[in-house]
PDB file of C-alpha atoms in Angstrom:
ATOM      1  CA  MET A 168      -4.709   2.704 -11.853  1.00  0.00           C
ATOM      2  CA  SER A 169      -8.323   2.677 -12.938  1.00  0.00           C
ATOM      3  CA  ASP A 170     -11.035   0.331 -11.723  1.00  0.00           C
ATOM      4  CA  ASP A 171     -11.698  -1.025 -15.225  1.00  0.00           C
ATOM      5  CA  GLU A 172      -8.331  -2.780 -15.223  1.00  0.00           C
ATOM      6  CA  THR A 173      -7.831  -6.488 -14.729  1.00  0.00           C
ATOM      7  CA  PHE A 174      -6.080  -7.791 -11.619  1.00  0.00           C
ATOM      8  CA  GLN A 175      -2.997  -9.766 -12.677  1.00  0.00           C
ATOM      9  CA  ILE A 176      -0.502 -11.607 -10.513  1.00  0.00           C
ATOM     10  CA  VAL A 177       3.043 -11.370 -11.840  1.00  0.00           C
ATOM     11  CA  PRO A 178       4.598 -14.768 -12.621  1.00  0.00           C
ATOM     12  CA  ASP A 179       7.852 -13.971 -10.781  1.00  0.00           C
ATOM     13  CA  ALA A 180       6.848 -12.690  -7.332  1.00  0.00           C
ATOM     14  CA  ASP A 181      10.404 -12.960  -5.996  1.00  0.00           C
ATOM     15  CA  GLY A 182      11.776 -10.884  -8.870  1.00  0.00           C
ATOM     16  CA  ALA A 183       8.995  -8.339  -8.389  1.00  0.00           C
ATOM     17  CA  ARG A 184       9.752  -8.193  -4.649  1.00  0.00           C
ATOM     18  CA  GLU A 185      13.452  -7.565  -5.376  1.00  0.00           C
ATOM     19  CA  ALA A 186      12.635  -4.796  -7.872  1.00  0.00           C
ATOM     20  CA  ALA A 187      10.213  -3.214  -5.395  1.00  0.00           C
ATOM     21  CA  SER A 188      12.790  -3.416  -2.600  1.00  0.00           C
ATOM     22  CA  ARG A 189      15.405  -1.668  -4.747  1.00  0.00           C
ATOM     23  CA  LEU A 190      12.932   1.067  -5.699  1.00  0.00           C
ATOM     24  CA  PHE A 191      11.868   1.438  -2.054  1.00  0.00           C
ATOM     25  CA  VAL A 192      15.456   2.081  -0.951  1.00  0.00           C
ATOM     26  CA  GLN A 193      15.859   4.674  -3.696  1.00  0.00           C
ATOM     27  CA  ARG A 194      12.522   6.417  -3.213  1.00  0.00           C
ATOM     28  CA  SER A 195      12.544   6.378   0.598  1.00  0.00           C
ATOM     29  CA  LYS A 196      15.880   8.257   0.506  1.00  0.00           C
ATOM     30  CA  LEU A 197      14.406  10.780  -1.907  1.00  0.00           C
ATOM     31  CA  LEU A 198      11.262  11.199   0.190  1.00  0.00           C
ATOM     32  CA  ARG A 199      13.306  11.716   3.370  1.00  0.00           C
ATOM     33  CA  SER A 200      15.444  14.339   1.650  1.00  0.00           C
ATOM     34  CA  GLN A 201      12.439  16.244   0.268  1.00  0.00           C
ATOM     35  CA  LEU A 202       9.933  16.101   3.114  1.00  0.00           C
ATOM     36  CA  THR A 203      10.062  19.122   5.388  1.00  0.00           C
ATOM     37  CA  VAL A 204       8.532  17.258   8.341  1.00  0.00           C
ATOM     38  CA  PRO A 205       9.530  14.120  10.275  1.00  0.00           C
ATOM     39  CA  ALA A 206       8.069  10.986   8.693  1.00  0.00           C
ATOM     40  CA  ASP A 207       7.878   7.249   9.223  1.00  0.00           C
ATOM     41  CA  ILE A 208       8.351   5.810   5.719  1.00  0.00           C
ATOM     42  CA  ARG A 209       7.587   2.122   5.212  1.00  0.00           C
ATOM     43  CA  HIS A 210       7.409  -0.423   2.397  1.00  0.00           C
ATOM     44  CA  ILE A 211       3.897  -1.866   2.490  1.00  0.00           C
ATOM     45  CA  GLY A 212       1.813  -4.098   0.272  1.00  0.00           C
ATOM     46  CA  ALA A 213       2.432  -7.595  -1.016  1.00  0.00           C
ATOM     47  CA  THR A 214       6.002  -6.909  -2.119  1.00  0.00           C
ATOM     48  CA  ALA A 215       6.825  -6.212   1.550  1.00  0.00           C
ATOM     49  CA  VAL A 216       5.748  -9.745   2.543  1.00  0.00           C
ATOM     50  CA  PRO A 217       8.100 -12.640   1.740  1.00  0.00           C
ATOM     51  CA  GLY A 218       6.320 -15.433  -0.093  1.00  0.00           C
ATOM     52  CA  CYS A 219       3.274 -13.328  -0.976  1.00  0.00           C
ATOM     53  CA  VAL A 220       2.025 -13.271  -4.558  1.00  0.00           C
ATOM     54  CA  THR A 221       1.820  -9.787  -6.005  1.00  0.00           C
ATOM     55  CA  LYS A 222       0.755  -7.728  -8.972  1.00  0.00           C
ATOM     56  CA  GLY A 223       4.318  -6.415  -8.835  1.00  0.00           C
ATOM     57  CA  ASP A 224       3.941  -2.808  -7.726  1.00  0.00           C
ATOM     58  CA  LEU A 225       5.562  -0.929  -4.858  1.00  0.00           C
ATOM     59  CA  ASP A 226       3.435   0.653  -2.168  1.00  0.00           C
ATOM     60  CA  ILE A 227       4.898   3.027   0.380  1.00  0.00           C
ATOM     61  CA  VAL A 228       3.211   4.624   3.356  1.00  0.00           C
ATOM     62  CA  VAL A 229       4.431   7.962   4.649  1.00  0.00           C
ATOM     63  CA  ARG A 230       3.190   8.421   8.210  1.00  0.00           C
ATOM     64  CA  VAL A 231       3.345  11.919   9.694  1.00  0.00           C
ATOM     65  CA  ALA A 232       1.994  13.668  12.769  1.00  0.00           C
ATOM     66  CA  ALA A 233      -1.492  15.078  12.211  1.00  0.00           C
ATOM     67  CA  GLU A 234      -0.204  18.633  12.582  1.00  0.00           C
ATOM     68  CA  ASP A 235       2.324  17.979   9.793  1.00  0.00           C
ATOM     69  CA  PHE A 236      -0.118  16.358   7.373  1.00  0.00           C
ATOM     70  CA  ASP A 237      -0.838  19.432   5.233  1.00  0.00           C
ATOM     71  CA  LYS A 238       2.859  20.285   4.830  1.00  0.00           C
ATOM     72  CA  ALA A 239       3.653  16.686   3.825  1.00  0.00           C
ATOM     73  CA  ASP A 240       0.706  16.660   1.415  1.00  0.00           C
ATOM     74  CA  VAL A 241       1.968  19.786  -0.365  1.00  0.00           C
ATOM     75  CA  CYS A 242       5.484  18.351  -0.576  1.00  0.00           C
ATOM     76  CA  LEU A 243       4.349  15.007  -1.987  1.00  0.00           C
ATOM     77  CA  ALA A 244       2.063  16.765  -4.479  1.00  0.00           C
ATOM     78  CA  ARG A 245       5.138  18.534  -5.858  1.00  0.00           C
ATOM     79  CA  MET A 246       6.950  15.209  -6.312  1.00  0.00           C
ATOM     80  CA  LEU A 247       4.186  12.836  -7.460  1.00  0.00           C
ATOM     81  CA  ASP A 248       0.850  12.741  -9.223  1.00  0.00           C
ATOM     82  CA  ARG A 249      -2.227  12.467  -7.050  1.00  0.00           C
ATOM     83  CA  ASN A 250      -3.952   9.112  -7.333  1.00  0.00           C
ATOM     84  CA  LYS A 251      -7.273  10.355  -8.652  1.00  0.00           C
ATOM     85  CA  GLY A 252      -8.902   6.974  -8.088  1.00  0.00           C
ATOM     86  CA  SER A 253      -8.320   7.154  -4.338  1.00  0.00           C
ATOM     87  CA  VAL A 254     -10.171   8.857  -1.535  1.00  0.00           C
ATOM     88  CA  ARG A 255      -8.639  12.004  -0.057  1.00  0.00           C
ATOM     89  CA  THR A 256      -9.404  13.198   3.464  1.00  0.00           C
ATOM     90  CA  ALA A 257      -7.949  15.548   6.071  1.00  0.00           C
ATOM     91  CA  THR A 258      -5.758  12.654   7.273  1.00  0.00           C
ATOM     92  CA  PHE A 259      -5.106  10.641   4.087  1.00  0.00           C
ATOM     93  CA  ALA A 260      -3.924  11.276   0.528  1.00  0.00           C
ATOM     94  CA  ALA A 261      -2.678   8.928  -2.180  1.00  0.00           C
ATOM     95  CA  PHE A 262      -0.078   9.590  -4.833  1.00  0.00           C
ATOM     96  CA  GLU A 263       1.471   7.578  -7.643  1.00  0.00           C
ATOM     97  CA  ASP A 264       4.228   7.494 -10.188  1.00  0.00           C
ATOM     98  CA  ASN A 265       3.130   5.637 -13.308  1.00  0.00           C
ATOM     99  CA  SER A 266       6.559   6.103 -14.867  1.00  0.00           C
ATOM    100  CA  ALA A 267       8.341   4.224 -12.078  1.00  0.00           C
ATOM    101  CA  ALA A 268       9.320   0.619 -12.649  1.00  0.00           C
ATOM    102  CA  PRO A 269       7.636  -1.005 -10.885  1.00  0.00           C
ATOM    103  CA  HIS A 270       4.555   1.212 -10.562  1.00  0.00           C
ATOM    104  CA  LEU A 271       4.766   3.267  -7.360  1.00  0.00           C
ATOM    105  CA  GLY A 272       1.932   4.132  -5.013  1.00  0.00           C
ATOM    106  CA  VAL A 273       2.539   6.403  -2.022  1.00  0.00           C
ATOM    107  CA  GLN A 274      -0.039   6.671   0.747  1.00  0.00           C
ATOM    108  CA  LEU A 275       0.206   9.643   3.118  1.00  0.00           C
ATOM    109  CA  ALA A 276      -1.455   8.998   6.470  1.00  0.00           C
ATOM    110  CA  ALA A 277      -1.679  11.003   9.669  1.00  0.00           C
ATOM    111  CA  ILE A 278      -0.373   8.887  12.541  1.00  0.00           C
ATOM    112  CA  ASP A 279      -3.272   7.463  14.576  1.00  0.00           C
ATOM    113  CA  GLY A 280      -5.747   8.755  11.999  1.00  0.00           C
ATOM    114  CA  PRO A 281      -8.498   6.503  10.616  1.00  0.00           C
ATOM    115  CA  GLU A 282      -6.415   5.568   7.561  1.00  0.00           C
ATOM    116  CA  ASP A 283      -3.243   4.763   9.537  1.00  0.00           C
ATOM    117  CA  PHE A 284      -3.431   0.994   9.161  1.00  0.00           C
ATOM    118  CA  PHE A 285      -1.342  -0.030   6.147  1.00  0.00           C
ATOM    119  CA  HIS A 286       1.695  -0.942   8.231  1.00  0.00           C
ATOM    120  CA  LEU A 287      -0.485  -2.917  10.657  1.00  0.00           C
ATOM    121  CA  PHE A 288      -1.772  -5.106   7.830  1.00  0.00           C
ATOM    122  CA  VAL A 289       1.754  -5.850   6.582  1.00  0.00           C
ATOM    123  CA  ASP A 290       2.929  -6.551  10.135  1.00  0.00           C
ATOM    124  CA  ALA A 291       0.043  -9.014  10.614  1.00  0.00           C
ATOM    125  CA  LEU A 292       0.885 -10.817   7.376  1.00  0.00           C
ATOM    126  CA  ASN A 293       4.585 -10.992   8.212  1.00  0.00           C
ATOM    127  CA  ALA A 294       3.739 -12.500  11.599  1.00  0.00           C
ATOM    128  CA  SER A 295       1.353 -15.171  10.280  1.00  0.00           C
ATOM    129  CA  PRO A 296       2.078 -17.686   7.511  1.00  0.00           C
ATOM    130  CA  PRO A 297      -1.602 -18.793   7.611  1.00  0.00           C
ATOM    131  CA  LEU A 298      -2.686 -15.223   6.837  1.00  0.00           C
ATOM    132  CA  VAL A 299      -0.206 -15.073   3.948  1.00  0.00           C
ATOM    133  CA  ALA A 300      -1.671 -18.341   2.660  1.00  0.00           C
ATOM    134  CA  ALA A 301      -5.212 -16.942   2.919  1.00  0.00           C
ATOM    135  CA  TYR A 302      -4.139 -13.744   1.131  1.00  0.00           C
ATOM    136  CA  HIS A 303      -2.433 -15.875  -1.540  1.00  0.00           C
ATOM    137  CA  GLU A 304      -5.696 -17.795  -2.046  1.00  0.00           C
ATOM    138  CA  LEU A 305      -7.669 -14.548  -2.380  1.00  0.00           C
ATOM    139  CA  LYS A 306      -5.234 -13.104  -4.905  1.00  0.00           C
ATOM    140  CA  THR A 307      -5.126 -16.342  -6.894  1.00  0.00           C
ATOM    141  CA  ARG A 308      -8.929 -16.516  -6.962  1.00  0.00           C
ATOM    142  CA  PHE A 309      -9.164 -13.007  -8.453  1.00  0.00           C
ATOM    143  CA  ASP A 310      -6.242 -13.301 -10.888  1.00  0.00           C
ATOM    144  CA  GLY A 311      -7.585 -12.257 -14.306  1.00  0.00           C
ATOM    145  CA  HIS A 312     -10.768 -10.734 -12.852  1.00  0.00           C
ATOM    146  CA  PRO A 313     -11.800  -7.066 -12.864  1.00  0.00           C
ATOM    147  CA  MET A 314      -9.727  -4.927 -10.503  1.00  0.00           C
ATOM    148  CA  ASP A 315     -12.800  -3.524  -8.743  1.00  0.00           C
ATOM    149  CA  GLU A 316     -13.924  -7.074  -7.791  1.00  0.00           C
ATOM    150  CA  TYR A 317     -10.467  -7.857  -6.427  1.00  0.00           C
ATOM    151  CA  ARG A 318     -10.336  -4.587  -4.475  1.00  0.00           C
ATOM    152  CA  ARG A 319     -13.707  -5.248  -2.807  1.00  0.00           C
ATOM    153  CA  ALA A 320     -12.583  -8.715  -1.723  1.00  0.00           C
ATOM    154  CA  LYS A 321      -9.185  -7.400  -0.610  1.00  0.00           C
ATOM    155  CA  ASP A 322     -10.783  -4.576   1.407  1.00  0.00           C
ATOM    156  CA  ALA A 323     -12.962  -7.104   3.248  1.00  0.00           C
ATOM    157  CA  PHE A 324      -9.931  -9.323   3.910  1.00  0.00           C
ATOM    158  CA  VAL A 325      -7.862  -6.395   5.211  1.00  0.00           C
ATOM    159  CA  ALA A 326     -10.724  -5.324   7.499  1.00  0.00           C
ATOM    160  CA  ARG A 327     -10.938  -8.854   8.965  1.00  0.00           C
ATOM    161  CA  VAL A 328      -7.174  -9.007   9.518  1.00  0.00           C
ATOM    162  CA  LEU A 329      -7.166  -5.609  11.216  1.00  0.00           C
ATOM    163  CA  ARG A 330     -10.101  -6.564  13.456  1.00  0.00           C
ATOM    164  CA  GLN A 331      -8.166  -9.681  14.512  1.00  0.00           C
ATOM    165  CA  ALA A 332      -4.999  -7.628  15.095  1.00  0.00           C
ATOM    166  CA  ARG A 333      -7.007  -5.367  17.390  1.00  0.00           C
ATOM    167  CA  GLY A 334      -8.425  -8.398  19.213  1.00  0.00           C
ATOM    168  CA  GLU A 335     -11.922  -7.859  17.795  1.00  0.00           C
ATOM    169  CA  GLY A 336     -12.370 -11.220  16.044  1.00  0.00           C
ATOM    170  CA  GLU A 337     -10.961 -13.838  13.704  1.00  0.00           C
ATOM    171  CA  PRO A 338      -9.883 -13.116  10.103  1.00  0.00           C
TER     172      PRO A 338
END
């Protein structure tokens, strides 16, 4: 996805969540069968949170030990396109499948690395209806706005939620 896109909430979040869940089951099996290293594979993002509005895509995080990161990166690069709009580090890489329905994003993160937080954000949302409501408000406010504006606001929201989850402050 490029930053010049518009952020759009899908009208049927429950239907999108069901489609994402079906694709997650399918793709997580494929990932497990193809990866040559042990991995913690999780459904993340809004479609992993009941009652959350969504743009309708599926996000997956593949968490691997730091010493297995390079092997996992090579394997995922054989299966998926690199997400060229995402940062890539020694402990994080992003991939996507634009042909998947819904759109599929796969984040590869080294366990305990600086980018190993996606699952923590989803866990925080699933544990707190008020956080889901606040995330809903943010998404609704940016519906129809440029994607880069939404992503900046979302990044700030995620950072606040993670600080709270670590006991460092309120969201």
